[in-house]
CSV table of C-alpha atoms and ligand atoms in Angstrom, one decimal:
chain,number,residue,atom,x,y,z
A,153,MET,CA,-82.9,2.5,73.2
A,154,ILE,CA,-81.9,0.7,76.3
A,155,LYS,CA,-80.9,3.2,78.9
A,156,SER,CA,-77.8,1.6,80.3
A,157,THR,CA,-78.0,1.9,84.0
A,158,LEU,CA,-75.7,-1.0,84.8
A,159,GLU,CA,-73.7,-0.5,88.0
A,160,TYR,CA,-71.0,-2.5,89.6
A,161,SER,CA,-71.3,-2.2,93.4
A,162,TYR,CA,-69.8,-5.7,93.8
A,163,LEU,CA,-66.5,-4.4,92.5
A,164,THR,CA,-66.2,-2.2,95.7
A,165,LEU,CA,-65.4,-5.5,97.5
A,166,PRO,CA,-61.7,-6.5,97.9
A,167,ASN,CA,-60.5,-7.9,94.6
A,168,ILE,CA,-60.1,-11.5,95.9
A,169,PHE,CA,-63.9,-11.7,95.4
A,170,TYR,CA,-63.9,-11.5,91.7
A,171,GLU,CA,-62.0,-11.7,88.4
A,172,ARG,CA,-62.7,-9.0,85.7
A,173,VAL,CA,-63.5,-11.0,82.6
A,174,LYS,CA,-65.5,-10.4,79.4
A,175,PRO,CA,-68.1,-12.8,78.0
A,176,ALA,CA,-66.8,-15.0,75.3
A,177,ALA,CA,-67.1,-13.6,71.7
A,178,PHE,CA,-69.7,-15.9,70.3
A,179,SER,CA,-69.7,-16.3,66.5
A,180,LYS,CA,-73.4,-16.0,65.9
A,181,PRO,CA,-75.6,-15.1,68.9
A,182,GLU,CA,-79.3,-15.4,68.2
A,183,ILE,CA,-82.2,-14.8,70.6
A,184,ALA,CA,-84.3,-18.0,70.8
A,185,VAL,CA,-86.6,-17.1,73.7
A,186,LEU,CA,-87.2,-13.6,75.0
A,187,ASN,CA,-89.0,-12.8,78.3
A,188,GLN,CA,-90.8,-9.7,76.9
A,189,LYS,CA,-92.9,-9.2,80.1
A,190,LEU,CA,-89.9,-9.2,82.4
A,191,MET,CA,-88.0,-6.9,80.1
A,192,GLU,CA,-91.0,-4.5,80.3
A,193,GLU,CA,-91.1,-4.8,84.1
A,194,LEU,CA,-87.5,-3.8,84.2
A,195,GLY,CA,-88.1,-0.9,81.9
A,196,ILE,CA,-86.2,-2.4,79.0
A,197,THR,CA,-88.6,-1.5,76.2
A,198,THR,CA,-86.7,-2.4,73.0
A,199,SER,CA,-87.5,-5.4,70.9
A,200,GLN,CA,-84.6,-4.8,68.6
A,201,ALA,CA,-82.5,-8.0,68.7
A,202,GLN,CA,-79.2,-6.2,68.1
A,203,GLU,CA,-79.8,-3.7,70.9
A,204,ILE,CA,-80.6,-6.5,73.3
A,205,LEU,CA,-77.5,-8.4,72.3
A,206,SER,CA,-75.4,-5.3,72.7
A,207,PHE,CA,-76.9,-4.6,76.1
A,208,LEU,CA,-76.1,-8.2,77.2
A,209,GLN,CA,-72.5,-7.7,75.9
A,210,LEU,CA,-73.0,-10.4,73.3
A,211,ALA,CA,-72.6,-8.2,70.3
A,212,GLU,CA,-69.9,-5.5,69.7
A,213,PRO,CA,-67.7,-4.9,72.7
A,214,ASN,CA,-68.9,-2.2,75.1
A,215,PRO,CA,-66.0,-0.1,76.3
A,216,ASP,CA,-67.8,0.9,79.5
A,217,ALA,CA,-68.7,-2.6,80.5
A,218,GLN,CA,-66.9,-3.9,83.6
A,219,SER,CA,-68.1,-7.5,83.6
A,220,PHE,CA,-66.7,-10.0,86.1
A,221,ALA,CA,-66.9,-13.5,87.5
A,222,GLN,CA,-67.5,-14.1,91.2
A,223,ALA,CA,-65.2,-16.2,93.4
A,224,TYR,CA,-66.7,-18.6,95.8
A,225,ALA,CA,-66.1,-21.9,97.5
A,226,GLY,CA,-68.6,-24.4,98.8
A,227,HIS,CA,-69.5,-27.9,100.1
A,228,GLN,CA,-70.5,-30.1,97.2
A,229,PHE,CA,-72.2,-33.3,98.5
A,230,GLY,CA,-70.6,-32.6,101.8
A,231,HIS,CA,-67.0,-31.9,100.6
A,232,PHE,CA,-65.4,-28.5,100.8
A,233,THR,CA,-63.9,-27.2,97.6
A,234,MET,CA,-62.9,-24.0,95.7
A,235,LEU,CA,-65.3,-23.2,93.0
A,236,GLY,CA,-66.3,-19.8,91.5
A,237,ASP,CA,-68.2,-18.7,88.4
A,238,GLY,CA,-66.7,-21.2,86.0
A,239,ARG,CA,-69.3,-20.6,83.3
A,240,ALA,CA,-71.1,-17.4,84.2
A,241,VAL,CA,-70.2,-13.8,83.6
A,242,MET,CA,-71.8,-10.9,85.5
A,243,ILE,CA,-72.5,-8.1,83.1
A,244,GLY,CA,-73.5,-5.7,85.9
A,245,GLU,CA,-76.3,-4.7,88.2
A,246,TRP,CA,-79.6,-3.3,86.8
A,247,VAL,CA,-80.8,-0.7,89.2
A,248,GLU,CA,-84.5,0.3,89.1
A,249,THR,CA,-84.4,2.0,92.5
A,250,GLU,CA,-81.9,1.5,95.3
A,251,GLU,CA,-84.2,-1.1,96.8
A,252,LYS,CA,-84.5,-2.9,93.4
A,253,ARG,CA,-81.0,-3.8,92.3
A,254,TYR,CA,-80.5,-7.0,90.3
A,255,ASP,CA,-77.5,-8.8,89.1
A,256,ILE,CA,-77.6,-9.7,85.4
A,257,GLN,CA,-75.5,-12.7,84.8
A,258,LEU,CA,-74.8,-14.6,81.6
A,259,LYS,CA,-74.9,-18.3,82.4
A,260,GLY,CA,-72.8,-20.2,79.8
A,261,GLY,CA,-71.0,-16.9,79.0
A,262,GLY,CA,-67.5,-18.4,78.6
A,263,ARG,CA,-64.4,-19.4,80.5
A,264,THR,CA,-63.1,-17.6,83.6
A,265,LYS,CA,-60.2,-18.2,85.9
A,266,TYR,CA,-62.6,-20.4,88.0
A,267,SER,CA,-63.5,-22.8,85.1
A,268,ARG,CA,-61.2,-25.6,86.3
A,269,GLY,CA,-60.9,-27.4,83.0
A,270,GLY,CA,-64.5,-26.8,82.1
A,271,ASP,CA,-65.4,-25.1,78.8
A,272,GLY,CA,-67.5,-22.3,80.3
A,273,MET,CA,-70.4,-23.2,78.0
A,274,ALA,CA,-73.9,-24.4,78.5
A,275,THR,CA,-76.1,-26.4,76.1
A,276,TYR,CA,-79.3,-25.0,74.5
A,277,LYS,CA,-81.5,-27.7,76.1
A,278,ALA,CA,-80.2,-27.1,79.6
A,279,MET,CA,-80.7,-23.3,79.3
A,280,LEU,CA,-84.2,-23.8,77.9
A,281,ARG,CA,-84.9,-26.0,80.9
A,282,GLU,CA,-83.7,-23.4,83.4
A,283,TYR,CA,-85.8,-20.7,81.6
A,284,LEU,CA,-88.9,-22.9,81.9
A,285,ILE,CA,-88.5,-24.0,85.5
A,286,SER,CA,-87.4,-20.7,86.9
A,287,GLU,CA,-90.4,-19.0,85.2
A,288,ALA,CA,-92.7,-21.7,86.6
A,289,MET,CA,-91.3,-21.1,90.1
A,290,HIS,CA,-91.9,-17.4,89.8
A,291,ALA,CA,-95.5,-18.0,88.7
A,292,LEU,CA,-95.9,-20.3,91.7
A,293,ASN,CA,-94.9,-17.3,93.9
A,294,ILE,CA,-91.6,-18.9,95.0
A,295,ALA,CA,-88.6,-16.6,95.3
A,296,THR,CA,-86.3,-17.4,92.4
A,297,SER,CA,-83.8,-16.2,89.9
A,298,ARG,CA,-85.5,-15.0,86.7
A,299,SER,CA,-84.7,-15.7,83.1
A,300,LEU,CA,-84.5,-12.9,80.6
A,301,ALA,CA,-83.9,-14.9,77.5
A,302,VAL,CA,-82.3,-17.9,76.0
A,303,ILE,CA,-79.7,-17.0,73.4
A,304,LYS,CA,-78.2,-19.5,71.1
A,305,THR,CA,-74.4,-18.9,70.7
A,306,GLY,CA,-73.9,-20.4,67.3
A,307,GLU,CA,-71.2,-22.6,68.9
A,308,LEU,CA,-71.1,-26.4,69.4
A,309,VAL,CA,-70.7,-27.7,72.9
A,310,GLN,CA,-69.1,-31.1,73.5
A,311,ARG,CA,-70.7,-33.2,76.2
A,312,GLU,CA,-71.3,-37.0,75.9
A,313,LYS,CA,-72.5,-35.9,72.4
A,314,VAL,CA,-72.2,-32.6,70.6
A,315,PHE,CA,-74.9,-30.1,71.3
A,316,GLU,CA,-75.9,-26.5,70.4
A,317,GLY,CA,-74.6,-23.9,72.9
A,318,ALA,CA,-76.7,-21.2,74.5
A,319,VAL,CA,-76.4,-18.4,77.1
A,320,LEU,CA,-79.1,-17.7,79.7
A,321,PRO,CA,-79.1,-14.1,81.0
A,322,ARG,CA,-80.5,-14.4,84.5
A,323,LEU,CA,-81.6,-12.0,87.1
A,324,MET,CA,-81.2,-12.2,90.9
A,325,LYS,CA,-81.3,-9.8,93.8
A,326,SER,CA,-77.8,-11.1,94.2
A,327,HIS,CA,-75.7,-14.2,93.5
A,328,ILE,CA,-74.0,-14.1,96.9
A,329,ARG,CA,-74.0,-17.6,98.2
A,330,ILE,CA,-73.2,-19.4,101.4
A,331,GLY,CA,-70.2,-20.5,99.4
A,332,THR,CA,-69.1,-16.9,99.0
A,333,PHE,CA,-68.9,-16.6,102.8
A,334,GLU,CA,-67.0,-19.9,103.0
A,335,PHE,CA,-64.6,-18.5,100.4
A,336,ALA,CA,-64.0,-15.4,102.5
A,337,ARG,CA,-63.5,-17.4,105.7
A,338,ASN,CA,-61.1,-19.9,104.2
A,339,PHE,CA,-59.2,-17.8,101.6
A,340,GLY,CA,-59.5,-14.3,102.9
A,341,THR,CA,-58.8,-12.2,106.0
A,342,THR,CA,-61.3,-11.3,108.7
A,343,GLU,CA,-61.4,-7.8,107.0
A,344,ASP,CA,-62.5,-9.5,103.8
A,345,LEU,CA,-65.2,-11.4,105.6
A,346,GLN,CA,-66.3,-8.2,107.3
A,347,ALA,CA,-66.4,-6.4,103.9
A,348,LEU,CA,-68.6,-9.2,102.4
A,349,THR,CA,-70.9,-9.2,105.4
A,350,ASN,CA,-71.3,-5.4,105.3
A,351,TYR,CA,-71.9,-5.5,101.6
A,352,THR,CA,-74.5,-8.3,101.9
A,353,ILE,CA,-76.4,-6.5,104.6
A,354,ASP,CA,-76.3,-3.2,102.7
A,355,ARG,CA,-77.6,-4.8,99.6
A,356,LEU,CA,-80.1,-7.3,100.8
A,357,TYR,CA,-81.1,-6.5,104.4
A,358,PRO,CA,-80.3,-2.9,105.1
A,359,ALA,CA,-82.5,-2.9,108.2
A,360,LEU,CA,-80.0,-5.2,109.9
A,361,LYS,CA,-77.3,-2.5,109.9
A,362,ALA,CA,-78.9,-1.1,113.2
A,363,ALA,CA,-78.7,-4.5,114.9
A,364,GLU,CA,-76.5,-4.9,117.9
A,365,ASN,CA,-74.6,-7.8,116.2
A,366,PRO,CA,-75.3,-7.4,112.4
A,367,ALA,CA,-73.5,-10.7,111.5
A,368,LEU,CA,-75.7,-12.6,113.9
A,369,ALA,CA,-78.8,-10.8,112.6
A,370,LEU,CA,-77.8,-11.8,109.1
A,371,LEU,CA,-77.4,-15.4,110.0
A,372,ASN,CA,-80.8,-15.4,111.7
A,373,THR,CA,-82.5,-13.6,108.9
A,374,VAL,CA,-81.1,-15.9,106.2
A,375,MET,CA,-82.0,-19.0,108.2
A,376,GLU,CA,-85.6,-17.9,108.5
A,377,ALA,CA,-85.8,-16.9,104.8
A,378,GLN,CA,-84.3,-20.2,103.7
A,379,ILE,CA,-86.7,-22.1,105.9
A,380,LYS,CA,-89.6,-20.3,104.2
A,381,LEU,CA,-88.2,-21.0,100.8
A,382,VAL,CA,-87.7,-24.7,101.4
A,383,ALA,CA,-91.2,-25.0,102.9
A,384,ASN,CA,-92.5,-23.4,99.7
A,385,TRP,CA,-90.6,-26.0,97.6
A,386,MET,CA,-92.3,-28.8,99.6
A,387,ARG,CA,-95.6,-27.1,99.0
A,388,VAL,CA,-95.4,-27.6,95.3
A,389,GLY,CA,-93.3,-30.8,95.3
A,390,PHE,CA,-90.1,-29.2,94.0
A,391,ILE,CA,-86.8,-31.0,94.4
A,392,HIS,CA,-83.9,-28.7,93.9
A,393,GLY,CA,-81.5,-31.7,93.4
A,394,VAL,CA,-78.2,-30.1,94.1
A,395,MET,CA,-78.4,-28.1,97.4
A,396,ASN,CA,-74.6,-27.6,97.7
A,397,THR,CA,-73.7,-24.6,99.7
A,398,ASP,CA,-72.6,-22.7,96.5
A,399,ASN,CA,-76.2,-23.1,95.3
A,400,MET,CA,-77.9,-21.5,98.3
A,401,SER,CA,-78.2,-17.8,98.0
A,402,LEU,CA,-78.1,-15.2,100.9
A,403,SER,CA,-81.1,-13.6,99.2
A,404,ALA,CA,-83.0,-16.9,99.7
A,405,GLU,CA,-83.9,-17.1,96.0
A,406,THR,CA,-84.1,-20.5,94.3
A,407,PHE,CA,-81.3,-20.7,91.7
A,408,ASP,CA,-79.0,-22.9,89.8
A,409,TYR,CA,-81.6,-25.0,88.1
A,410,GLY,CA,-79.6,-28.1,87.2
A,411,PRO,CA,-81.0,-31.5,88.1
A,412,CYS,CA,-84.2,-30.1,89.7
A,413,ALA,CA,-87.6,-31.6,89.0
A,414,PHE,CA,-91.1,-31.7,90.3
A,415,MET,CA,-92.4,-34.8,91.9
A,416,ASN,CA,-95.4,-36.6,90.4
A,417,THR,CA,-96.4,-39.6,92.6
A,418,TYR,CA,-95.8,-38.7,96.2
A,419,HIS,CA,-92.8,-40.4,97.8
A,420,PRO,CA,-90.6,-38.7,100.4
A,421,ASN,CA,-87.5,-40.3,99.0
A,422,THR,CA,-88.0,-39.0,95.5
A,423,VAL,CA,-84.8,-38.0,93.8
A,424,PHE,CA,-84.2,-37.5,90.1
A,425,SER,CA,-80.5,-36.3,89.9
A,426,SER,CA,-78.3,-38.8,88.2
A,427,ILE,CA,-75.4,-38.1,90.6
A,428,ASP,CA,-77.3,-38.1,93.8
A,429,ARG,CA,-77.0,-41.8,94.4
A,430,ASP,CA,-77.5,-41.8,98.1
A,431,GLY,CA,-80.5,-39.4,98.0
A,432,ARG,CA,-78.7,-36.7,100.0
A,433,TYR,CA,-80.9,-34.1,98.3
A,434,ALA,CA,-84.1,-36.2,98.1
A,435,PHE,CA,-87.4,-34.5,98.6
A,436,LYS,CA,-87.7,-35.3,102.3
A,437,ASN,CA,-84.1,-34.3,103.1
A,438,GLN,CA,-84.4,-30.7,101.9
A,439,ALA,CA,-85.0,-29.2,105.4
A,440,ASN,CA,-82.1,-31.1,107.0
A,441,ILE,CA,-79.8,-30.1,104.2
A,442,CYS,CA,-80.9,-26.5,104.6
A,443,LYS,CA,-80.0,-26.7,108.3
A,444,TRP,CA,-76.6,-28.3,107.4
A,445,ASN,CA,-75.9,-25.5,104.9
A,446,ILE,CA,-76.9,-22.7,107.3
A,447,THR,CA,-74.5,-24.3,109.8
A,448,ARG,CA,-71.8,-23.9,107.2
A,449,LEU,CA,-72.8,-20.2,107.0
A,450,ALA,CA,-72.6,-19.9,110.8
A,451,GLU,CA,-69.1,-21.4,110.8
A,452,ALA,CA,-68.0,-19.0,108.1
A,453,LEU,CA,-69.3,-16.1,110.2
A,454,LEU,CA,-67.8,-17.2,113.5
A,455,PRO,CA,-65.0,-14.5,113.6
A,456,LEU,CA,-67.7,-11.8,113.4
A,457,LEU,CA,-70.1,-13.3,115.9
A,458,HIS,CA,-67.6,-12.8,118.8
A,459,THR,CA,-63.9,-12.1,119.2
A,460,GLU,CA,-63.6,-15.1,121.4
A,461,GLN,CA,-64.1,-18.3,119.4
A,462,GLU,CA,-65.8,-20.3,122.2
A,463,LYS,CA,-68.3,-17.5,122.7
A,464,ALA,CA,-68.8,-17.3,118.9
A,465,ILE,CA,-69.5,-21.0,118.7
A,466,ALA,CA,-72.0,-20.8,121.6
A,467,ILE,CA,-73.8,-17.9,119.8
A,468,ALA,CA,-73.9,-19.8,116.5
A,469,GLN,CA,-75.2,-22.9,118.2
A,470,GLU,CA,-77.9,-21.0,119.9
A,471,ILE,CA,-79.2,-19.7,116.6
A,472,ILE,CA,-78.9,-23.1,114.8
A,473,GLY,CA,-80.6,-24.7,117.8
A,474,THR,CA,-83.8,-22.8,116.9
A,475,PHE,CA,-83.9,-24.1,113.3
A,476,ASP,CA,-85.9,-27.3,114.0
A,477,GLN,CA,-88.7,-25.4,115.9
A,478,ILE,CA,-89.0,-22.7,113.2
A,479,TRP,CA,-89.0,-25.4,110.5
A,480,VAL,CA,-91.7,-27.5,112.1
A,481,ASN,CA,-93.9,-24.5,112.5
A,482,GLN,CA,-93.3,-23.2,108.9
A,483,TYR,CA,-93.7,-26.7,107.4
A,484,TYR,CA,-97.0,-27.5,109.0
A,485,LYS,CA,-98.3,-24.0,108.5
A,486,THR,CA,-97.6,-24.4,104.8
A,487,MET,CA,-99.0,-27.9,104.5
A,488,LEU,CA,-102.1,-27.0,106.4
A,489,LEU,CA,-102.7,-24.1,104.0
A,490,LYS,CA,-102.8,-26.9,101.3
A,491,LEU,CA,-105.8,-28.2,103.3
A,492,GLY,CA,-107.4,-24.8,103.6
A,493,ILE,CA,-106.6,-24.5,107.3
A,494,THR,CA,-105.0,-21.4,108.9
A,495,GLU,CA,-104.7,-22.7,112.4
A,496,ILE,CA,-102.1,-25.1,113.7
A,497,ASN,CA,-102.3,-27.8,116.4
A,498,ILE,CA,-101.1,-31.3,117.0
A,499,THR,CA,-104.3,-33.0,115.7
A,500,LEU,CA,-104.2,-31.0,112.5
A,501,CYS,CA,-100.5,-31.8,112.0
A,502,ASP,CA,-101.3,-35.5,112.4
A,503,TRP,CA,-103.8,-35.2,109.6
A,504,VAL,CA,-101.1,-33.9,107.3
A,505,ASN,CA,-98.9,-36.8,108.2
A,506,GLU,CA,-101.8,-39.3,107.9
A,507,LEU,CA,-102.6,-38.0,104.5
A,508,LEU,CA,-99.0,-38.1,103.3
A,509,ALA,CA,-98.5,-41.6,104.6
A,510,MET,CA,-101.6,-42.7,102.7
A,511,MET,CA,-100.5,-40.9,99.5
A,512,GLU,CA,-97.2,-42.7,99.8
A,513,GLU,CA,-98.7,-46.1,100.3
A,514,GLU,CA,-101.4,-45.6,97.6
A,515,GLN,CA,-98.9,-44.0,95.2
A,516,MET,CA,-101.1,-40.9,94.7
A,517,ASP,CA,-100.1,-37.9,92.6
A,518,TYR,CA,-98.9,-35.1,94.9
A,519,THR,CA,-100.3,-32.2,92.9
A,520,ASN,CA,-103.6,-33.7,91.9
A,521,THR,CA,-104.5,-35.1,95.3
A,522,PHE,CA,-104.4,-31.6,96.8
A,523,LEU,CA,-106.0,-30.0,93.7
A,524,ALA,CA,-108.9,-32.4,93.9
A,525,LEU,CA,-109.5,-31.7,97.5
A,526,GLY,CA,-109.9,-28.0,96.9
A,527,ASN,CA,-111.4,-28.0,93.4
A,528,PRO,CA,-114.6,-29.9,92.9
A,529,ALA,CA,-114.5,-29.2,89.1
A,530,PHE,CA,-111.2,-31.0,88.8
A,531,ALA,CA,-112.2,-33.7,91.3
A,532,ALA,CA,-115.3,-34.6,89.4
A,533,GLU,CA,-113.3,-35.0,86.2
A,534,THR,CA,-110.6,-37.3,87.5
A,535,HIS,CA,-110.4,-38.5,90.9
A,536,GLN,CA,-110.7,-42.1,92.0
A,537,CYS,CA,-110.0,-42.7,95.6
A,538,SER,CA,-109.8,-45.5,98.2
A,539,GLU,CA,-112.2,-46.1,101.1
A,540,ARG,CA,-109.4,-45.1,103.4
A,541,PHE,CA,-108.9,-41.8,101.6
A,542,ILE,CA,-112.7,-41.1,101.6
A,543,ALA,CA,-112.8,-41.7,105.4
A,544,TRP,CA,-109.9,-39.2,105.8
A,545,ARG,CA,-111.6,-36.7,103.5
A,546,ASN,CA,-114.9,-36.9,105.4
A,547,ASN,CA,-113.1,-36.1,108.6
A,548,TRP,CA,-111.4,-33.2,107.1
A,549,LYS,CA,-114.6,-31.9,105.4
A,550,LYS,CA,-116.5,-32.0,108.7
A,551,TYR,CA,-113.7,-30.0,110.4
A,552,ILE,CA,-113.8,-27.4,107.5
A,553,GLU,CA,-117.5,-27.1,107.6
A,554,ASP,CA,-117.5,-26.7,111.4
A,555,THR,CA,-114.8,-24.0,111.3
A,556,VAL,CA,-114.0,-21.8,108.3
A,557,GLY,CA,-116.5,-23.2,105.9
A,558,MET,CA,-115.8,-24.8,102.6
A,559,ALA,CA,-115.9,-21.7,100.4
A,560,LYS,CA,-113.2,-20.0,102.4
A,561,ALA,CA,-111.1,-23.1,102.7
A,562,GLN,CA,-111.3,-23.6,98.9
A,563,ALA,CA,-110.1,-20.1,98.3
A,564,ILE,CA,-107.0,-20.7,100.6
A,565,MET,CA,-106.4,-24.0,98.9
A,566,GLN,CA,-106.6,-22.6,95.4
A,567,ALA,CA,-103.9,-20.0,96.3
A,568,ASN,CA,-101.6,-22.7,97.6
A,569,ASN,CA,-102.2,-25.8,95.5
A,570,PRO,CA,-101.1,-25.5,91.9
A,571,ALA,CA,-103.2,-27.1,89.2
A,572,PHE,CA,-100.3,-27.0,86.8
A,573,ILE,CA,-96.6,-27.8,87.4
A,574,PRO,CA,-94.0,-28.4,84.7
A,575,ARG,CA,-94.3,-32.2,84.8
A,576,ASN,CA,-91.1,-34.0,83.8
A,577,HIS,CA,-92.5,-35.7,80.7
A,578,GLU,CA,-94.1,-32.5,79.4
A,579,VAL,CA,-90.8,-30.6,80.0
A,580,GLU,CA,-88.8,-33.2,78.2
A,581,THR,CA,-91.1,-33.2,75.2
A,582,ALA,CA,-91.2,-29.4,75.0
A,583,LEU,CA,-87.4,-29.2,75.1
A,584,ASP,CA,-86.7,-32.0,72.7
A,585,GLU,CA,-89.2,-30.5,70.2
A,586,MET,CA,-87.7,-27.0,70.7
A,587,ILE,CA,-84.2,-28.1,69.9
A,588,MET,CA,-85.5,-29.9,66.8
A,589,GLY,CA,-87.0,-26.6,65.7
A,590,ASN,CA,-90.7,-26.9,66.8
A,591,ALA,CA,-91.4,-24.2,69.4
A,592,LYS,CA,-95.1,-25.0,69.8
A,593,PRO,CA,-94.9,-27.5,72.8
A,594,PHE,CA,-92.5,-25.2,74.6
A,595,GLU,CA,-94.7,-22.1,74.1
A,596,ASN,CA,-97.8,-24.0,75.1
A,597,LEU,CA,-96.2,-25.4,78.3
A,598,LEU,CA,-94.9,-21.9,79.1
A,599,GLN,CA,-98.4,-20.5,78.8
A,600,VAL,CA,-99.9,-23.1,81.1
A,601,ILE,CA,-97.3,-22.9,83.8
A,602,LYS,CA,-97.5,-19.1,83.9
A,603,ASN,CA,-101.0,-19.4,85.4
A,604,PRO,CA,-100.5,-22.4,87.7
A,605,TYR,CA,-103.2,-21.8,90.3
A,606,THR,CA,-106.2,-21.5,88.0
A,607,TYR,CA,-107.5,-24.9,86.9
A,608,ASP,CA,-108.6,-24.5,83.3
A,609,PRO,CA,-110.3,-27.6,81.8
A,610,LYS,CA,-108.9,-26.5,78.4
A,611,PHE,CA,-105.5,-27.5,79.7
A,612,HIS,CA,-106.6,-30.7,81.5
A,613,SER,CA,-104.0,-32.9,79.7
A,614,TYR,CA,-101.2,-31.0,81.5
A,615,THR,CA,-102.5,-32.3,84.9
A,616,ALA,CA,-101.9,-35.9,83.8
A,617,PRO,CA,-99.0,-37.6,85.5
A,618,PRO,CA,-96.7,-39.6,83.2
A,619,GLN,CA,-96.7,-43.4,82.9
A,620,THR,CA,-95.1,-44.9,86.0
A,621,GLU,CA,-92.2,-46.2,83.9
A,622,PHE,CA,-91.3,-42.7,82.7
A,623,ASP,CA,-90.7,-41.4,86.2
A,624,LYS,CA,-88.8,-44.5,87.2
A,625,ASN,CA,-86.4,-44.0,84.4
A,626,PHE,CA,-86.3,-40.2,84.5
A,627,LYS,CA,-82.9,-38.8,85.4
A,628,THR,CA,-81.8,-35.2,85.6
A,629,PHE,CA,-78.2,-33.9,85.1
A,630,CYS,CA,-76.1,-31.2,86.7
A,631,GLY,CA,-73.7,-29.0,84.6
A,632,THR,CA,-74.9,-29.7,81.1
B,241,AMP,P1,-73.2,-26.1,89.4
B,241,AMP,O1,-73.4,-27.6,89.5
B,241,AMP,O2,-73.9,-25.5,88.2
B,241,AMP,O3,-73.5,-25.4,90.7
B,241,AMP,O4,-71.7,-25.9,89.1
B,241,AMP,C1,-70.6,-26.2,90.1
B,241,AMP,C2,-69.4,-25.5,89.7
B,241,AMP,O5,-68.9,-26.0,88.4
B,241,AMP,C3,-69.4,-24.0,89.5
B,241,AMP,O6,-68.2,-23.5,89.9
B,241,AMP,C4,-69.6,-23.8,88.0
B,241,AMP,O7,-69.2,-22.6,87.6
B,241,AMP,C5,-68.7,-24.9,87.5
B,241,AMP,N1,-69.1,-25.4,86.1
B,241,AMP,C6,-70.2,-26.1,85.8
B,241,AMP,N2,-70.2,-26.4,84.4
B,241,AMP,C7,-69.1,-25.8,83.9
B,241,AMP,C8,-68.5,-25.6,82.6
B,241,AMP,N3,-69.1,-26.2,81.5
B,241,AMP,N4,-67.4,-24.9,82.5
B,241,AMP,C9,-66.8,-24.4,83.6
B,241,AMP,N5,-67.2,-24.5,84.8
B,241,AMP,C10,-68.4,-25.1,85.0
B,242,MG,MG1,-73.8,-23.6,91.1
């Protein structure tokens, strides 16, 4: 039995923040992938499909359920618009302890009043992709939404072609977005904004309640947490692909895995999203966009920062003014860990830049270059390098030997440089095979990415980058 401890604290907010709505009644829901380990971690012990479907409100209607869709707005590619959960239904909050409260949301769960002409559905392939990438991110120790399962709905979904539909039940500390604050500021009263701020602090950062100016403390805390998150993305070569303000969470968890992808050959301008033609969300721009988005959060919070607008703006500017410095420190700290180095100074930062410039010019693989530096077993197996790279490496080696020593540096590097990332070509093959009914490549890839930091020669083929042509032509898509 699943002990149903779903709660609905979000519904204590003023009702402009949500619409009460039930998930769609799907004709033939069927569990295709189940995250048994996560279920156990949450204390959901049943493996009875029917019980799981009932718990997720995808079987017979549950009279106690109070599911809802969240209202939010947001800047999409720089333009402000009203959005909201157009294809996601929150079935409630799973509460392990008061500190461990998670939203459970059904992505692809049917239409809501925020659907704006969309069908509220998601395709099986896109939900399998979100499952795989979010679980990879979790294994990489990067804050992320989690995926509980992929459930085929038994419905057909019309896109450019007809596809099988699916629902992804996902878990997050909270789905509150920068866009939720923009919604409150633009469509609600100052009391609504205050209520959302209080709720967010209570739920995510209770220590900030005691701050002199809690809204200011929230802004600062979210900014620092987002900086850490984006630096972590850069560490593993992750490109989110659609960093609109509605896709950035106050909990600083990575979520809304649409056109995201991992970079193979290092190039700062890498972008895979089919709609990001100007590279707004390219690999190298992620910190700038993070700052831009945090500035939108600051604007939304202005009425709570100070009663006088001019003073509020000055306070916000002061906080945003610290972004660049915090970012530079966090970024180089993170990149130096990839080189096994725990100190930080100008010369060391230059080494990072020199290495990246060389990787760009010599079209080196991002993951494998760092992996080879820290892992002689892998390096011996594969790595060919230029004279220039060898000179750089000798310098670096000498520094390591004169300071921490190679063994210690290697331990640091192995904790920070993944051996296995979900490479685009492997992901595509796994998904295409899965939707054709062959689960093996999906299961194998899932197994490999669940242990990303241990190089295992048995899985060596998963370290291979695709043919150059594959990446050149590879495109990812948003709301499929
Ligand atoms: P996303 O690109 O996933 O962040 O989605 C942007 C907005 O479009 C959100 O408000 C989504 O809920 C909405 N949306 C995306 N796909 C659909 C769909 N198939 N039906 C209804 N709304 C959708
Ligand atoms: Mg979104």
